Each structure stands twice: as structure tokens, then as C-alpha cells.
PDB file of C-alpha atoms in Angstrom:
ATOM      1  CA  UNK V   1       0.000   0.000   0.000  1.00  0.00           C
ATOM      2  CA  UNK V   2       1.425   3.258  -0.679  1.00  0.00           C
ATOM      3  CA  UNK V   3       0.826   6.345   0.747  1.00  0.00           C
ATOM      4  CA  UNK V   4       0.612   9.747   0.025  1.00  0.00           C
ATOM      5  CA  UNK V   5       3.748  11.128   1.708  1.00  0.00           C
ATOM      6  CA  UNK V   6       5.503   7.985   0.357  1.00  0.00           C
ATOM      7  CA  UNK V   7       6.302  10.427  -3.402  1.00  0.00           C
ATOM      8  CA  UNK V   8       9.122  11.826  -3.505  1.00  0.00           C
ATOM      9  CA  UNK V   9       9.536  15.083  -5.615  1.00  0.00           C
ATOM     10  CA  UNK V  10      12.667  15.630  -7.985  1.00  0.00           C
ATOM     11  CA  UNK V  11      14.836  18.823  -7.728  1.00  0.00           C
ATOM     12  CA  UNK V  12      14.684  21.255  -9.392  1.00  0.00           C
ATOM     13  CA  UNK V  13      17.339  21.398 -11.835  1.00  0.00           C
ATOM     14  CA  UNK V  14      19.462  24.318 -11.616  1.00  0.00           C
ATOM     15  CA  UNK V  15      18.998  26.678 -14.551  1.00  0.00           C
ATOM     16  CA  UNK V  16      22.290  26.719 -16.930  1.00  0.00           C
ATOM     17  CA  UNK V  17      24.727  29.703 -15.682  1.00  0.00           C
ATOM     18  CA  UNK V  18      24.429  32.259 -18.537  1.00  0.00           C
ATOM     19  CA  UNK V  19      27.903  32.011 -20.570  1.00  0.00           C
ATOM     20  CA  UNK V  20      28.668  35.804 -20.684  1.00  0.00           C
ATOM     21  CA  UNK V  21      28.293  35.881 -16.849  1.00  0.00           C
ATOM     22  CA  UNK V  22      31.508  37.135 -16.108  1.00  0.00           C
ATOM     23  CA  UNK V  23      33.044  37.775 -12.513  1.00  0.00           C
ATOM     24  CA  UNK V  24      34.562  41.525 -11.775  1.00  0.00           C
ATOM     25  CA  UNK V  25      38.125  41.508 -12.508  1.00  0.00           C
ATOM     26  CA  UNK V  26      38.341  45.025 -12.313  1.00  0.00           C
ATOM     27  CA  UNK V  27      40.540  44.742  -8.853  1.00  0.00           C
ATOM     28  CA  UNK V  28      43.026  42.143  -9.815  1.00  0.00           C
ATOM     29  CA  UNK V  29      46.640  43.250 -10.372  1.00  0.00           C
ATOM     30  CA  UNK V  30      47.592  41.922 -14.298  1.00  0.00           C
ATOM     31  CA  UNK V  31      51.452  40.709 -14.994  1.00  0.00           C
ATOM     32  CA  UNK V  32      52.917  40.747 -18.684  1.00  0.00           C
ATOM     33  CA  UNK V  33      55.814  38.973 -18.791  1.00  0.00           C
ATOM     34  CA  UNK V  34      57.935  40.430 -22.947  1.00  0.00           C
ATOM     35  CA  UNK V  35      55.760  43.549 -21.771  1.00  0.00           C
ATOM     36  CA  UNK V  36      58.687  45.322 -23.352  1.00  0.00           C
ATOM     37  CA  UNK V  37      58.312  43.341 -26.733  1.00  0.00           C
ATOM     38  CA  UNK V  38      55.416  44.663 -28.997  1.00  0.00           C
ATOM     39  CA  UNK V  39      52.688  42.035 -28.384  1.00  0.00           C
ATOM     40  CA  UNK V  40      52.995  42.777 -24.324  1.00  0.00           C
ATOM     41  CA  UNK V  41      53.573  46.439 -24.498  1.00  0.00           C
ATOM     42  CA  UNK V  42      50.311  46.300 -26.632  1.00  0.00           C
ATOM     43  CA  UNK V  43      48.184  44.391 -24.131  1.00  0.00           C
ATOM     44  CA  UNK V  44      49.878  46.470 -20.897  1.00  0.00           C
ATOM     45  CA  UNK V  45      48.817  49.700 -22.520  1.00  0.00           C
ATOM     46  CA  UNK V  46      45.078  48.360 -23.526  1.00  0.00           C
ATOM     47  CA  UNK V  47      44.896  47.470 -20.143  1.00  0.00           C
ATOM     48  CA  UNK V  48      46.463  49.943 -18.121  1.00  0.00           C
ATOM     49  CA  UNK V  49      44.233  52.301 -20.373  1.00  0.00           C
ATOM     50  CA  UNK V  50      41.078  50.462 -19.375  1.00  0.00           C
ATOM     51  CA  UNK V  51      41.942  51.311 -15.465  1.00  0.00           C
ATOM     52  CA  UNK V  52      43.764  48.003 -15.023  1.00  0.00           C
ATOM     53  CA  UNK V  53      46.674  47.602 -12.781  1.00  0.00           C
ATOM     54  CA  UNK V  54      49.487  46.576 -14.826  1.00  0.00           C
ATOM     55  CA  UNK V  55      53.074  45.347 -14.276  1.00  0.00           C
ATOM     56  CA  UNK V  56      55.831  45.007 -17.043  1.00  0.00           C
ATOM     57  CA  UNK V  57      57.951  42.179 -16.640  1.00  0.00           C
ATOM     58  CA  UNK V  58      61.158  42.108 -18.725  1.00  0.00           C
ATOM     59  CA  UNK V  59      64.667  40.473 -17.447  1.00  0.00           C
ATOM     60  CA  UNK V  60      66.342  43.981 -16.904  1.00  0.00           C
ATOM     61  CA  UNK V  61      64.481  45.472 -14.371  1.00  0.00           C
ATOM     62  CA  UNK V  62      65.668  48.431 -15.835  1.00  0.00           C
ATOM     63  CA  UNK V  63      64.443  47.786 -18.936  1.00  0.00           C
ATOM     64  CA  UNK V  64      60.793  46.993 -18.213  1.00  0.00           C
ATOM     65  CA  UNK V  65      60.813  50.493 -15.613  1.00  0.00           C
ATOM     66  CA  UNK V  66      62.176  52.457 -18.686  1.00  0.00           C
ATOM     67  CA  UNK V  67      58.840  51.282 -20.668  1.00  0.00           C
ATOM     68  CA  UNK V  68      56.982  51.575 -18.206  1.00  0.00           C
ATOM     69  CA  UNK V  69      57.389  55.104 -17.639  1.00  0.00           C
ATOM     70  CA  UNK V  70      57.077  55.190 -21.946  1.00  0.00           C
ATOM     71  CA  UNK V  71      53.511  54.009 -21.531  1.00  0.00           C
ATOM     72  CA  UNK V  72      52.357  55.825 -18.250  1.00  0.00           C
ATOM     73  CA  UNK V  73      48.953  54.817 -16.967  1.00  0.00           C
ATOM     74  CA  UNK V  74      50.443  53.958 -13.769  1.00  0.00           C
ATOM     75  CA  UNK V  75      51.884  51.047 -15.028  1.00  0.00           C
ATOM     76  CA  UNK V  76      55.252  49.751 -13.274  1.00  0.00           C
ATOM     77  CA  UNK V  77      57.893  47.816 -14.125  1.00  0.00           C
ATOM     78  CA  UNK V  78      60.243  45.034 -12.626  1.00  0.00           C
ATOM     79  CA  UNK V  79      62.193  42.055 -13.451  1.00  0.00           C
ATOM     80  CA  UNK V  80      59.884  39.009 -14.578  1.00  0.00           C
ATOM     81  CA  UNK V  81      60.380  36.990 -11.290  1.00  0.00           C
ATOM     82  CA  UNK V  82      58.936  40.494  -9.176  1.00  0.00           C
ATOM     83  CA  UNK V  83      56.750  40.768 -12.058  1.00  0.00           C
ATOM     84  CA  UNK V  84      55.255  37.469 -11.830  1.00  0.00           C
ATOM     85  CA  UNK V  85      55.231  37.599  -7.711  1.00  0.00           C
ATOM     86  CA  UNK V  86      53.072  40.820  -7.509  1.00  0.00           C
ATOM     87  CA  UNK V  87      50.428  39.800 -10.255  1.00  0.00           C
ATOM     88  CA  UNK V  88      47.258  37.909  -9.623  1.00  0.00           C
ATOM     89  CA  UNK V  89      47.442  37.149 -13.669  1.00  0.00           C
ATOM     90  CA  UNK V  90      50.402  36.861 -15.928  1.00  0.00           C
ATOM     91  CA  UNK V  91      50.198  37.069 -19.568  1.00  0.00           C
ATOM     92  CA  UNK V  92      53.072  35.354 -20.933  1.00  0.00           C
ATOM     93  CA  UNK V  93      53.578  37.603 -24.363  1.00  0.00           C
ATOM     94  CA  UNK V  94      57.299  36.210 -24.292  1.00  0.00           C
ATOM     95  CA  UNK V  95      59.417  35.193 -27.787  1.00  0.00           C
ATOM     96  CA  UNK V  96      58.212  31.820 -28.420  1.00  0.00           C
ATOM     97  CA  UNK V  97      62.527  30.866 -28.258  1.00  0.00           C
ATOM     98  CA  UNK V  98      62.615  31.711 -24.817  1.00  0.00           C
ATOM     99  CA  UNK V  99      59.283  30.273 -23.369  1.00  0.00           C
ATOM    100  CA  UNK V 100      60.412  27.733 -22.076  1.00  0.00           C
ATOM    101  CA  UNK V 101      63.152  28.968 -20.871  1.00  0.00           C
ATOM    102  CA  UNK V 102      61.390  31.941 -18.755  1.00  0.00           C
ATOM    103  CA  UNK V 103      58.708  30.011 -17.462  1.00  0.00           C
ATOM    104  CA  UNK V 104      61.052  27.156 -15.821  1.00  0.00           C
ATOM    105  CA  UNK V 105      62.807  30.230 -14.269  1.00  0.00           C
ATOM    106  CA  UNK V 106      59.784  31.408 -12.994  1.00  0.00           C
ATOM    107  CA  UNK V 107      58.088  27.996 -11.804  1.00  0.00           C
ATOM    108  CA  UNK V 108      58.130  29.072  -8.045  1.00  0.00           C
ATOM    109  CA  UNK V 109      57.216  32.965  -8.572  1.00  0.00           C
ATOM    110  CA  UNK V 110      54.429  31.579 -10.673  1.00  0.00           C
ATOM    111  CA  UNK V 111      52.780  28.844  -8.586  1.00  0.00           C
ATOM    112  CA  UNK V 112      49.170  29.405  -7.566  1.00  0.00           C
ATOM    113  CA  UNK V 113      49.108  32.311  -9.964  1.00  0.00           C
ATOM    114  CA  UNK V 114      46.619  32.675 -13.454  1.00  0.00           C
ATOM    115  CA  UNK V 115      48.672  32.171 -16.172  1.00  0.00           C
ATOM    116  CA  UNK V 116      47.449  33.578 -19.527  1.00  0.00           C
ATOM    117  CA  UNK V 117      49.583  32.280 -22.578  1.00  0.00           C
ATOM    118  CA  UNK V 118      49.377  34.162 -25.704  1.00  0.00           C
ATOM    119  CA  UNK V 119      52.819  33.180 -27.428  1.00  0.00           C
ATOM    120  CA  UNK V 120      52.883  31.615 -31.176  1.00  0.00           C
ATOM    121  CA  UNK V 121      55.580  28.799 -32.177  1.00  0.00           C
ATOM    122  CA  UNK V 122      56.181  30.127 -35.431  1.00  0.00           C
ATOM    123  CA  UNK V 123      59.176  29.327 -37.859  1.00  0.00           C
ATOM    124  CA  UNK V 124      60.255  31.554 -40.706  1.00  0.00           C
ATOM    125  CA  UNK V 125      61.718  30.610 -44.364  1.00  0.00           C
ATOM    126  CA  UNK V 126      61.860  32.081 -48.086  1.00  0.00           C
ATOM    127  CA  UNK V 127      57.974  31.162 -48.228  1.00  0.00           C
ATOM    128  CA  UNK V 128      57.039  33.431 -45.553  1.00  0.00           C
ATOM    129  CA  UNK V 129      55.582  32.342 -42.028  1.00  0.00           C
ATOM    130  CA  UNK V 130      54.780  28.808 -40.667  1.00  0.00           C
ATOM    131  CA  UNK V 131      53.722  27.272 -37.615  1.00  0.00           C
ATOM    132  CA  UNK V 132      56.146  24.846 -35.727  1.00  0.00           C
ATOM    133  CA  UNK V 133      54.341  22.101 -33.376  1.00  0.00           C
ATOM    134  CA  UNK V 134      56.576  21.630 -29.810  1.00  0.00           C
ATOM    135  CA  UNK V 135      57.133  18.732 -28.311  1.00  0.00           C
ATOM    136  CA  UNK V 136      54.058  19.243 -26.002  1.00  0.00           C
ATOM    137  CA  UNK V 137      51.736  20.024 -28.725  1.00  0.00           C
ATOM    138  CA  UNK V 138      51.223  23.348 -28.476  1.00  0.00           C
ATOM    139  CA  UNK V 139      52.827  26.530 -26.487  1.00  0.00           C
ATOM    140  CA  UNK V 140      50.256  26.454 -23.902  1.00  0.00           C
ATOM    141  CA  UNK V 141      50.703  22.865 -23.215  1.00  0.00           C
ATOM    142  CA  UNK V 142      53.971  23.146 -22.674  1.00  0.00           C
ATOM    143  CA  UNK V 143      53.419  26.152 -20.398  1.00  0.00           C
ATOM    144  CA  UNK V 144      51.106  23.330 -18.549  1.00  0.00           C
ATOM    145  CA  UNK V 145      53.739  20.995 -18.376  1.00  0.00           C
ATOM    146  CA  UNK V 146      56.740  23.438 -16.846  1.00  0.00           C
ATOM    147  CA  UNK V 147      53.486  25.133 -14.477  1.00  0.00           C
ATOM    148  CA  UNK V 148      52.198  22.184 -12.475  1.00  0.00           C
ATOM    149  CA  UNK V 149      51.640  24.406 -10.072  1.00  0.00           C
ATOM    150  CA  UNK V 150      49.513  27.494 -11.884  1.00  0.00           C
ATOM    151  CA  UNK V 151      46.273  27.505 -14.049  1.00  0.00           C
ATOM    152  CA  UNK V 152      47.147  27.722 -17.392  1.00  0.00           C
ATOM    153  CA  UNK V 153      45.328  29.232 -19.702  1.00  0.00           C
ATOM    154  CA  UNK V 154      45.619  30.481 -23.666  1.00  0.00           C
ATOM    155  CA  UNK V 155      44.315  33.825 -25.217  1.00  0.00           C
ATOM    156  CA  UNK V 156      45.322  36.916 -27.059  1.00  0.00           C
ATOM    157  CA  UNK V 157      46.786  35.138 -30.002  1.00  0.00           C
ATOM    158  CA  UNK V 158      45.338  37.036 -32.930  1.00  0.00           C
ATOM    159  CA  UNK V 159      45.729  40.422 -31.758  1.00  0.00           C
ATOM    160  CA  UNK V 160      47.816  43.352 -34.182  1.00  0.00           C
ATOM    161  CA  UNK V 161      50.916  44.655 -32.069  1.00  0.00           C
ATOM    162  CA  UNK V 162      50.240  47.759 -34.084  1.00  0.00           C
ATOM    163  CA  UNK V 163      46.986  48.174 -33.081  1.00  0.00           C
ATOM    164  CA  UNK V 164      47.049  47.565 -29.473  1.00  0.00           C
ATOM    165  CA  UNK V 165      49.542  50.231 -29.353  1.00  0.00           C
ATOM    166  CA  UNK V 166      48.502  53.096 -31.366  1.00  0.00           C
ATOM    167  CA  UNK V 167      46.660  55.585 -29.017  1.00  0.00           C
ATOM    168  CA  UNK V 168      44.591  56.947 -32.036  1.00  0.00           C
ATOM    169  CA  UNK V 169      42.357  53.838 -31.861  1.00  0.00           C
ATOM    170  CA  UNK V 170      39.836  54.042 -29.481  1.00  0.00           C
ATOM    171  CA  UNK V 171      38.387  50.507 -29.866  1.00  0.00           C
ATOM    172  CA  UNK V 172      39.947  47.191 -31.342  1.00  0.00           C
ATOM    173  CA  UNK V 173      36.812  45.043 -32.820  1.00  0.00           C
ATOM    174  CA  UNK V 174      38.287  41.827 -32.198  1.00  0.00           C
ATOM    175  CA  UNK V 175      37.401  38.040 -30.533  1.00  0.00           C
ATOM    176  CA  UNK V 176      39.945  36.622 -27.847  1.00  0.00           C
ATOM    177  CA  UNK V 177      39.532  33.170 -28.260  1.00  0.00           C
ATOM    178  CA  UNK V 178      40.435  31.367 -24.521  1.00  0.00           C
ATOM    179  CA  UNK V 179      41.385  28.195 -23.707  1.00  0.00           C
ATOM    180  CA  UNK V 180      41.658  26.435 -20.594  1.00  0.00           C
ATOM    181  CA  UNK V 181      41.277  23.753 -18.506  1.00  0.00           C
ATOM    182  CA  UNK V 182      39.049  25.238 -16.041  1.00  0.00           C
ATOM    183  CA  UNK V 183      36.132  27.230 -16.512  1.00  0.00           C
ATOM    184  CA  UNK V 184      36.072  29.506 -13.481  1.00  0.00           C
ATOM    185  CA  UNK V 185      39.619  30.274 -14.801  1.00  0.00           C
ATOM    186  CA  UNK V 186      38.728  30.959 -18.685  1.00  0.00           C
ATOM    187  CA  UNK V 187      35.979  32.723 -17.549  1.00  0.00           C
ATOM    188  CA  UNK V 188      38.140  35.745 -15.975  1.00  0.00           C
ATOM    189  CA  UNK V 189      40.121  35.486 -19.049  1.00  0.00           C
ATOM    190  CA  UNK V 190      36.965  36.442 -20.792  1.00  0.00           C
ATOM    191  CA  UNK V 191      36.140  39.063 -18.746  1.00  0.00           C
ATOM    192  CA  UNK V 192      39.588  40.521 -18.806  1.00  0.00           C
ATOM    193  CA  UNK V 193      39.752  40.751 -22.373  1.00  0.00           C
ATOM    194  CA  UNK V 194      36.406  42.364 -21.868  1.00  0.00           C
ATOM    195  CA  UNK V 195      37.984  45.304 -20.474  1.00  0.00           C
ATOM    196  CA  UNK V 196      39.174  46.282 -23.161  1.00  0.00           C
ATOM    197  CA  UNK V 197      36.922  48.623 -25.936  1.00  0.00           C
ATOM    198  CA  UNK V 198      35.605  46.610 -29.039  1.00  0.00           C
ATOM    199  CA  UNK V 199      37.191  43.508 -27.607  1.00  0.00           C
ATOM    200  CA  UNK V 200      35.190  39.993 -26.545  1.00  0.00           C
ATOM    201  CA  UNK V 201      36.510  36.925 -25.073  1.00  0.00           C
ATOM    202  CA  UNK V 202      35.213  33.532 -25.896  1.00  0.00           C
ATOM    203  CA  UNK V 203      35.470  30.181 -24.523  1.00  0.00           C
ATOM    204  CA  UNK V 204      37.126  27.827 -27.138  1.00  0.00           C
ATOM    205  CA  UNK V 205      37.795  24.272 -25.726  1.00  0.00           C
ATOM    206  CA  UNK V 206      40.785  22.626 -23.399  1.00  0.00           C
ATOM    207  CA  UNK V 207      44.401  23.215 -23.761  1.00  0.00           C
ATOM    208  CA  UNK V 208      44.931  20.557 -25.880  1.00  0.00           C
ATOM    209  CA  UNK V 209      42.699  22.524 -28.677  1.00  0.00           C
ATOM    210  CA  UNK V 210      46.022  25.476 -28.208  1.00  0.00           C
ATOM    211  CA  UNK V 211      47.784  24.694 -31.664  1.00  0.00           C
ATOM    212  CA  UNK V 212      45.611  25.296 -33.825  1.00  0.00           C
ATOM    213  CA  UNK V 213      44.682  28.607 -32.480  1.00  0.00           C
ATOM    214  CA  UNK V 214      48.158  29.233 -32.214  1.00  0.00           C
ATOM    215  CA  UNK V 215      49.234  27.878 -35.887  1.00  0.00           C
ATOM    216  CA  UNK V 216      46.221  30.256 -37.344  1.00  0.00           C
ATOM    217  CA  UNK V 217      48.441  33.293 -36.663  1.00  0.00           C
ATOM    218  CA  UNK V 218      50.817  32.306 -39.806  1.00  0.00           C
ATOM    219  CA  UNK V 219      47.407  32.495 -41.946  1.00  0.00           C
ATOM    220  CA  UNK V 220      46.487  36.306 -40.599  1.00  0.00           C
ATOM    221  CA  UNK V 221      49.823  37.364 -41.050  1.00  0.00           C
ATOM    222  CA  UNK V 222      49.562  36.057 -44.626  1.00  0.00           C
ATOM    223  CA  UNK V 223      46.325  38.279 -44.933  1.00  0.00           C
ATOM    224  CA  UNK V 224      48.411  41.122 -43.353  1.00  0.00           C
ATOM    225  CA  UNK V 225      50.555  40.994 -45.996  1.00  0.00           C
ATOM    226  CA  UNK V 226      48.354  40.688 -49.393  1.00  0.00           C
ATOM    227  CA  UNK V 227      45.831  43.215 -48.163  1.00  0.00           C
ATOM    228  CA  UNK V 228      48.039  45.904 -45.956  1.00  0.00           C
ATOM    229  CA  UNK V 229      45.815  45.176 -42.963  1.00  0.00           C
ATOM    230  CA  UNK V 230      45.835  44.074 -39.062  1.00  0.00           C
ATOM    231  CA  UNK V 231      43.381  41.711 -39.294  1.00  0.00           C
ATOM    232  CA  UNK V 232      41.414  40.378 -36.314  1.00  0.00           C
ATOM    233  CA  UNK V 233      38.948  37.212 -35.635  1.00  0.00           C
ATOM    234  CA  UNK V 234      34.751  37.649 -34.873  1.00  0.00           C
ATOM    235  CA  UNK V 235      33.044  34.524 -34.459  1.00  0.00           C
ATOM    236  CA  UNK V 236      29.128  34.477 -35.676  1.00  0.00           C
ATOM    237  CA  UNK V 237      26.288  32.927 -33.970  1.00  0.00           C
ATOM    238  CA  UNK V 238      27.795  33.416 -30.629  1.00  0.00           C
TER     239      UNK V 238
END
């Protein structure tokens, strides 16, 4: 015999968390280690001029102060390892020779911190630019593999050094594709690339999805060339 307080309801299900819910990151102190190359300097002055804290890492302290001071904004400068100690998030915007290099340097520095990887193995011949494939698989994943410690993530790939540095443009109309292991994590990716005017960040799979993002800067530099632009990505439907 079964009774009436026998039924048992279901729960609710909990209604899907809206993707372009994105946490504050307004507050967090951002790290770009190459923030005197052109890629970094580019990002540090986007987001320095979007109210972000910003720190230029470079291996002369001296160096990344002198830039610093270049770009204003309050931005600051100090050697990577200071760099990387005082961020909450480090972009590494380093030459894709000395990746590896820098970030085994900086494993300790760079333990519990968000790491943001936006270098491109790329080789160079008579034929013009093509991508290389490390070891790991991609730049990120090796970044993963010399950062057991940090959350690695992968964004800013496509992005013109010449436009992220050129104070005449107000806005750069652009997607940030992000990759990551964790979506809390890829999600303030998103909204840091937010910050920025013009500028959206999207979620685009695991680390192990890296190369090919990486490898598609060879094809926009190609369409630099032919058609004397700085070429961006959107993605449609999204």
C-alpha cells in the first residue's frame, strides 16, 4: 500500500549559468611577462588604459621600468620573477625561443598564480611564415607541463601589435579566443579581455585545442601581408 507522503519530488534542476556571466576583474593586479616586446607592451597599454593595474615584466628590471614610464597609466615595471610575484594574472607575451626557458625560471614565482599564454611557435623561411608544433603540442601545453603548479590558460593570439599600441584607436573590434582547462579560470580570461573597448573573449575548448589557435596566426599574417591590414577574428552565432 502506498501512501501519500511515500512520493518523492525531484529537484529542481538548476537553470544553466548564462555564458557571458563574467566575474569583476576590475581589482586584480595583471602581470605581462615580454611587456617590453610589442605584443605585451600592446596588451599592458590596452589594459592599463582600461583602469587596469598593470606590471611590465622584462629580465632587466631596468628595462621593463624604462617602458613603463614610456607608456604611463600607472603602469610599473620590474624584473619578470617580481613581475610574476606581484600579479594575480600573468600574460606570458614572451618570444616563443625563450618560453620555455622563462617560465622554468619562474616555476616558483608563478605557482598558484593565473597564467594567460598568448605566445605563437612560429618558424620563418623564403615562403614566408609557418607554424612549428613543440614537443608538447602546443605553447600552452607546454606552459602546462613546466606550471604544475599554476592555471594555465591560452588567449590573445590574434591580436595586431600595431593596433594595441597606437593611441589613435579608441576601440579594437576583435574576438579573444580562450582556452583552458578550467572554466572559473577561462571565464576571468573572458572578462579581462572584456575590459578592453571593441574587444570579446570567448570560450574555445581545453588546452589541448592550443595549436591550432596558435598555428592560425601564420594564416592572418599572410592576410596582413596581401591586403596591408591588421586583421582580427569575430566569431558568428555566438
Amino acid at each position: 500500500m502506498t501512501h501519500a507522503d511515500d512520493t518523492t519530488t525531484a529537484p529542481a534542476k538548476t537553470p544553466a549559468k548564462d555564458p557571458w556571466e563574467l566575474p569583476d576583474v576590475s581589482g586584480l593586479v595583471v602581470g605581462v611577462l615580454g611587456g617590453t616586446g610589442d605584443q605585451g607592451r600592446g596588451l599592458a597599454y590596452r589594459l592599463a588604459r582600461a583602469g587596469q593595474q598593470v606590471v611590465i615584466g622584462s629580465r632587466s628590471a631596468e628595462r621593463a621600468q624604462t617602458a613603463a614610464a614610456e607608456l604611463g597609466l600607472g603602469v610599473e615595471g620590474a624584473d619578470n620573477a617580481e613581475c610574476a610575484r606581484r600579479s594575480d594574472i600573468v600574460i606570458v607575451a614572451v618570444p616563443w625561443d625563450g618560453h620555455a626557458k622563462t617560465l622554468e625560471s619562474l616555476r616558483e614565482e608563478l605557482a598558484g598564480k593565473l597564467v594567460v599564454d598568448c605566445v605563437n611557435p612560429l618558424g620563418f623561411d623564403k615562403q614566408g611564415t609557418y607554424a612549428l608544433t613543440p614537443e608538447e603540442g602546443s605553447a600552452a601545453q607546454q606552459a602546462a607541463a613546466l606550471l604544475p603548479g599554476s592555471r594555465v590558460t591560452a588567449a590573445f593570439h590574434h591580436l595586431s601589435a600595431v593596433l594595441l599600441q597606437d593611441p589613435e584607436v579608441d576601440q579594437i573590434d576583435t574576438d579573444v579566443m580562450v582556452l583552458g582547462e578550467v572554466r572559473a579560470d577561462t571565464d576571468i580570461v573572458q572578462a579581462l579581455a572584456a575590459r578592453i573597448p571593441g574587444m570579446r573573449g570567448v570560450f574555445a575548448g581545453r588546452l589541448r585545442n592550443a595549436h591550432q589557435v596558435e598555428s592560425l596566426v601564420a594564416n592572418l599574417i599572410s592576410v596582413n601581408r596581401r591586403y596591408k591590414a591588421h586583421a582580427g577574428l569575430r566569431l558568428t552565432d555566438v
